[in-house]
Amino acid sequence: MPITTPAVFFRSLLISILICYSSFSSAQITPKIIGGKPSNLIQWPWMAGIVLKGRSSFDGIFCGASLIAKDWVLTAAHCVFDEKRSTIEIIINQADLDNNEGERLSVDRILVHPLFDTESLLNDIALVKLRTPSTSTPITVLPTYSIEDSAGQDAIALGWGTTSAVEPKYPKRLHQADLSIISNPKCLTALVDGITENMLCAGVPSAKQDTCQGDSGGPLIVFDSQTQSWRQVGITSWGDGCARKGFYGVYTRVKKYASFISDNICSANEKLTPPSLSLSLNKELFDVTAHWSTSNKASGYRLHYAPFPQAQPIYTLDVSEITLLSANSRGAFYVAMSSYKNNCISGFSNIEHFDFRQ
Ligand code: 4AZ
């Protein structure tokens, strides 16, 4: 029987990662949506919207989206599964829908997740390829170790959706809602059913702020103090009404789709080669040290581990740019690494394992 559970083993591991960094002060956020407020658009250059071709931005907008590469935007599958590339256009960095600042670009391809389900809204994620690259700055979707997408984390949802839960009232300016990420068990007790690990919930206890009709497809973002950058952790997906006390908004958990995104948006020369991993074991002290080779292009690494010999479930941890990690364990685990840069990730390195069970 393994004595060390994955949680215990990697608690010591996390501590060793965390001491590698000094902390930064958290961002000053002055940021609607329901109960939100108009947003400063200059701050969100990657904010995008899906509009019907031939209509003004204000009349034609029906979903949010986000620029995740020069020529790709991310949105909800339920926004575009019924659309053709010739019927929609993408607006980017356009704070005020009345004003033609920012860009309006044509669509080359709509790629809906192959396992999207219109009933359960499972895998509510789609990629839209632009016909010409955007000049704006994309957002990164991979969370770093210091934020991930865990309960309690402050998050902001952005959108041009209705600002009233009782009547459709659409704003001209982008709005933002200041929310918190809610744990899935807590969300489940509120929403009864339908939440999976591939979804995340966000809201505020007062329910005064929430996303609503028209916000779908838009990003839920968190501020990463380590890199001083915003990261997209969710895609506005669904909810039981809007701003109802005791209920929460449901978002696609973007990090679960890192490979779907990378495999589709990254060109052959943006794809990273997997790192090469070696483990050194000290059986007397139950110490395991993992060391992996650097790849010039990588900006960081992800550690993947799973109980040995079952190999399920697989846990993933961002370890940022370090290339050496030690842990103390009396368990047995498989370990593998992957490398990443921006929104492109490599496949797994060689898979190693150790067995310190007695
Ligand atoms: C919608 O219909 C919608 N309160 C989006 C988000 C939420 C509810 C509905 C969450 O686009």
XYZ file of C-alpha atoms and ligand atoms in Angstrom:
369
model
C 0.000 0.000 0.000
C 1.381 3.434 -0.814
C 1.818 5.459 2.377
C 2.197 8.803 0.692
C -0.845 10.070 -1.131
C -0.278 12.219 -4.236
C -1.421 15.252 -2.267
C 1.146 14.671 0.489
C 3.980 13.840 -1.877
C 3.459 16.935 -3.945
C 2.815 19.241 -1.047
C 6.502 18.999 -0.268
C 7.186 19.453 -3.945
C 5.051 22.585 -4.158
C 6.811 24.054 -1.162
C 10.138 23.593 -2.891
C 8.785 25.329 -5.982
C 7.294 28.182 -4.017
C 10.473 29.016 -2.157
C 12.202 29.549 -5.492
C 10.264 32.765 -6.002
C 9.782 35.986 -4.149
C 6.255 37.242 -4.041
C 4.988 40.245 -5.912
C 2.265 42.508 -4.649
C -1.069 41.696 -6.215
C -2.457 43.762 -9.037
C -4.474 46.860 -8.452
C -7.647 46.117 -10.356
C -10.072 48.888 -11.066
C -12.258 47.496 -13.214
C -20.073 44.814 -15.678
C -22.331 42.069 -17.323
C -24.733 42.093 -14.291
C -23.727 44.300 -11.385
C -20.383 44.994 -13.007
C -19.001 48.183 -14.404
C -17.775 49.540 -17.719
C -14.280 48.356 -18.398
C -11.185 50.113 -19.567
C -10.653 48.475 -22.940
C -7.047 49.436 -23.329
C -6.310 46.907 -20.616
C -7.670 43.918 -22.568
C -6.174 44.035 -26.088
C -7.055 40.349 -26.631
C -10.743 40.841 -25.878
C -12.817 39.784 -28.900
C -16.442 39.438 -29.952
C -18.329 37.430 -32.573
C -20.576 39.518 -34.798
C -22.952 38.746 -37.645
C -21.513 39.857 -40.972
C -23.311 42.786 -42.530
C -24.441 44.200 -39.182
C -22.916 46.928 -37.033
C -20.845 45.687 -34.097
C -23.560 46.718 -31.647
C -26.440 45.139 -33.605
C -24.489 42.079 -34.675
C -22.608 40.947 -31.570
C -23.837 37.681 -30.066
C -20.879 36.187 -28.177
C -17.525 37.026 -26.619
C -14.161 35.482 -27.549
C -10.437 36.004 -26.887
C -7.380 36.291 -29.122
C -4.980 33.447 -28.178
C -2.585 33.628 -31.166
C -2.151 36.183 -33.947
C -4.651 34.325 -36.130
C -6.796 32.329 -33.657
C -9.572 33.216 -31.232
C -11.020 31.038 -28.514
C -14.771 30.941 -27.786
C -17.569 28.656 -26.605
C -18.656 25.841 -28.951
C -22.328 26.710 -28.393
C -21.654 30.160 -29.886
C -20.400 28.914 -33.265
C -21.388 25.243 -33.829
C -24.333 26.430 -35.951
C -22.451 29.155 -37.830
C -20.584 29.200 -41.138
C -17.340 31.075 -41.628
C -19.106 33.302 -44.177
C -21.807 34.444 -41.712
C -19.614 35.804 -38.921
C -16.742 38.229 -38.296
C -14.500 38.778 -35.287
C -13.987 42.126 -33.582
C -10.819 42.556 -31.518
C -9.804 45.265 -29.056
C -12.991 47.260 -29.617
C -14.005 48.628 -26.217
C -16.938 50.621 -27.433
C -19.166 48.891 -29.993
C -20.228 52.251 -31.451
C -16.757 53.264 -32.303
C -14.784 51.474 -34.974
C -11.497 51.412 -33.118
C -9.838 48.025 -32.971
C -10.176 45.433 -35.723
C -12.915 43.566 -37.558
C -11.585 40.431 -39.262
C -12.961 37.679 -41.513
C -13.016 34.016 -40.542
C -11.079 31.275 -42.301
C -12.252 28.259 -40.281
C -14.448 27.288 -37.313
C -13.199 24.355 -35.285
C -15.682 23.049 -32.710
C -14.407 20.544 -30.133
C -15.205 17.092 -31.570
C -16.834 15.990 -28.292
C -18.988 19.114 -27.768
C -22.439 18.095 -26.545
C -25.300 20.560 -27.129
C -27.372 19.092 -24.266
C -24.872 18.813 -21.414
C -22.626 21.581 -22.829
C -19.664 19.295 -22.170
C -16.557 20.446 -24.043
C -18.040 23.881 -24.727
C -14.926 25.128 -26.523
C -14.186 26.166 -30.113
C -11.341 27.751 -32.056
C -11.896 30.271 -34.830
C -9.083 30.870 -37.348
C -8.808 34.393 -38.710
C -8.233 34.986 -42.408
C -5.653 37.667 -41.633
C -3.563 37.936 -38.456
C -4.566 40.415 -35.785
C -2.175 43.214 -34.824
C -3.289 42.948 -31.196
C -1.667 41.024 -28.326
C -2.897 37.499 -27.512
C -3.601 36.194 -23.983
C -2.002 33.057 -22.554
C -4.320 30.274 -21.439
C -1.856 28.115 -19.504
C -1.977 28.901 -15.796
C 1.262 29.082 -13.831
C 1.859 27.222 -10.563
C 1.133 30.345 -8.534
C -2.439 30.737 -9.739
C -3.805 27.586 -11.399
C -7.611 27.902 -11.290
C -8.428 26.949 -7.735
C -11.285 27.917 -5.432
C -11.007 31.331 -3.828
C -8.939 32.827 -6.639
C -10.094 36.303 -7.718
C -11.195 36.369 -11.360
C -12.732 38.810 -13.849
C -15.321 37.950 -16.501
C -15.565 40.248 -19.526
C -18.428 40.691 -21.967
C -20.999 42.764 -23.869
C -23.851 40.612 -22.512
C -27.061 41.925 -20.955
C -26.652 44.064 -17.828
C -30.109 43.113 -16.518
C -31.319 39.650 -15.517
C -34.964 40.638 -16.012
C -34.949 42.316 -19.426
C -32.473 42.336 -22.297
C -30.402 45.478 -21.885
C -27.233 45.411 -23.952
C -24.356 47.820 -23.276
C -22.237 49.596 -25.879
C -19.144 49.361 -23.721
C -17.440 46.207 -22.579
C -18.304 45.325 -18.980
C -16.498 43.372 -16.361
C -17.567 41.447 -13.277
C -15.261 40.828 -10.307
C -15.837 37.231 -9.274
C -14.239 34.421 -7.277
C -13.598 30.895 -8.450
C -15.917 28.498 -6.565
C -15.013 24.866 -5.846
C -16.864 22.248 -7.915
C -18.379 20.529 -4.817
C -19.796 23.853 -3.602
C -21.077 24.656 -7.092
C -22.656 21.200 -7.353
C -24.648 21.641 -4.178
C -25.961 24.907 -5.597
C -26.578 23.804 -9.170
C -27.716 20.229 -8.452
C -25.963 18.535 -11.355
C -24.168 18.848 -14.637
C -20.804 20.143 -13.411
C -17.746 18.106 -14.373
C -14.021 18.509 -13.759
C -13.815 20.074 -17.226
C -15.935 22.981 -16.016
C -15.346 25.557 -13.321
C -17.730 27.837 -11.458
C -17.352 31.501 -10.535
C -19.504 34.000 -8.717
C -19.920 36.076 -5.598
C -21.960 35.084 -2.515
C -24.266 38.110 -2.904
C -24.817 37.057 -6.551
C -24.789 40.749 -7.399
C -22.290 40.232 -10.190
C -22.565 37.501 -12.830
C -22.251 36.806 -16.521
C -25.485 36.528 -18.532
C -27.007 36.177 -22.012
C -24.515 37.479 -24.584
C -21.422 36.987 -22.430
C -20.942 33.384 -23.580
C -17.648 32.616 -25.277
C -15.887 35.446 -23.456
C -12.938 34.979 -21.117
C -12.720 34.494 -17.354
C -9.269 35.721 -16.395
C -6.989 35.729 -13.348
C -3.929 37.862 -12.627
C -0.670 35.970 -12.255
C 1.605 37.927 -9.930
C 4.668 35.850 -10.834
C 4.599 36.835 -14.493
C 2.612 40.036 -13.913
C 0.224 38.948 -16.646
C -3.421 38.032 -17.111
C -4.201 34.375 -17.823
C -7.442 32.963 -19.216
C -8.787 30.150 -17.025
C -12.407 29.936 -18.234
C -14.801 30.452 -21.172
C -18.267 31.739 -20.230
C -20.546 28.769 -20.885
C -23.858 28.522 -18.987
C -25.786 29.009 -15.757
C -29.204 28.580 -14.216
C -30.458 32.069 -14.996
C -28.263 35.012 -14.086
C -27.276 36.592 -10.767
C -29.469 34.241 -8.695
C -28.416 33.936 -5.098
C -26.971 30.523 -4.320
C -26.194 29.811 -7.981
C -22.985 30.263 -9.887
C -21.956 30.855 -13.482
C -20.347 27.881 -15.248
C -17.209 28.220 -17.365
C -15.244 25.779 -19.536
C -12.061 24.908 -17.574
C -9.574 25.974 -20.231
C -6.469 24.278 -18.829
C -8.091 20.870 -19.460
C -7.986 21.716 -23.177
C -4.330 22.774 -23.395
C -3.513 19.978 -25.887
C -6.639 20.593 -28.004
C -5.627 24.250 -28.266
C -1.916 23.665 -28.859
C -2.425 20.821 -31.369
C -4.672 23.046 -33.488
C -3.181 26.521 -33.268
C 0.589 25.905 -33.136
C 2.536 25.538 -36.376
C 5.242 22.868 -36.752
C 8.002 25.313 -35.839
C 6.125 26.644 -32.802
C 5.651 23.138 -31.415
C 8.203 22.311 -28.745
C 10.185 19.133 -28.485
C 9.497 17.224 -25.270
C 12.124 17.506 -22.535
C 14.244 14.535 -21.591
C 13.741 13.409 -17.969
C 15.922 11.541 -15.514
C 15.121 10.519 -11.930
C 17.758 9.958 -9.263
C 16.565 7.880 -6.333
C 17.810 7.575 -2.802
C 15.935 4.544 -1.448
C 17.275 4.922 2.092
C 16.013 8.476 2.453
C 12.967 8.081 0.181
C 14.232 11.029 -1.842
C 13.533 11.421 -5.512
C 15.104 14.116 -7.657
C 13.788 14.807 -11.106
C 16.009 16.588 -13.585
C 15.052 17.474 -17.127
C 16.873 18.949 -20.079
C 16.201 22.453 -21.197
C 14.835 23.240 -24.577
C 15.946 26.625 -25.900
C 12.484 27.630 -26.932
C 10.679 26.600 -23.754
C 9.521 29.290 -21.336
C 8.427 26.734 -18.742
C 7.718 23.125 -17.868
C 4.806 21.064 -16.609
C 5.222 18.065 -14.340
C 2.788 15.184 -14.845
C 2.479 12.421 -12.261
C 0.205 9.476 -11.668
C 0.062 6.638 -9.137
C 2.143 3.599 -10.083
C 1.089 1.116 -11.426
C -2.520 2.236 -12.077
C -1.422 5.325 -14.055
C -4.712 7.099 -13.328
C -5.576 9.810 -12.550
C -2.859 11.985 -14.082
C -2.087 15.157 -12.148
C -0.411 18.153 -13.791
C 1.554 20.897 -12.120
C 3.208 23.915 -13.694
C 6.779 24.200 -12.398
C 7.688 27.334 -14.320
C 11.270 27.545 -15.608
C 13.074 25.346 -13.053
C 14.728 22.160 -14.348
C 15.389 20.308 -11.089
C 12.940 19.243 -8.396
C 13.335 17.063 -5.301
C 10.639 15.441 -3.216
C 10.390 12.982 -0.362
C 7.887 10.186 -0.776
C 7.054 6.673 0.420
C 4.698 6.121 -2.477
C 5.026 4.975 -6.051
C 4.491 7.290 -8.995
C 5.008 7.683 -12.701
C 6.586 11.019 -13.599
C 6.812 12.788 -16.965
C 7.475 16.361 -18.106
C 6.304 18.591 -20.916
C 7.541 22.010 -22.018
C 5.602 25.071 -23.147
C 5.892 28.502 -24.643
C 2.923 30.866 -24.928
C -0.027 28.620 -25.780
C 2.058 25.860 -27.386
C 2.957 22.741 -25.397
C 5.036 19.673 -26.200
C 4.028 16.049 -25.806
C 5.267 14.029 -22.809
C 8.942 13.380 -22.182
C 10.033 9.799 -21.518
C 7.913 8.433 -18.649
C 9.851 7.315 -15.559
C 8.642 5.858 -12.290
C 9.787 5.207 -8.740
C 8.479 2.786 -6.116
C 9.323 3.547 -2.463
C 6.537 1.369 -0.994
C 7.641 -1.145 1.592
C -25.907 32.853 -21.616
O -27.062 32.590 -21.912
C -25.475 32.747 -20.191
N -24.898 33.264 -15.239
C -24.125 32.966 -19.867
C -23.729 32.867 -18.528
C -24.641 32.571 -17.560
C -25.986 32.361 -17.854
C -26.396 32.460 -19.198
C -24.149 32.462 -16.137
O -25.082 33.216 -22.466
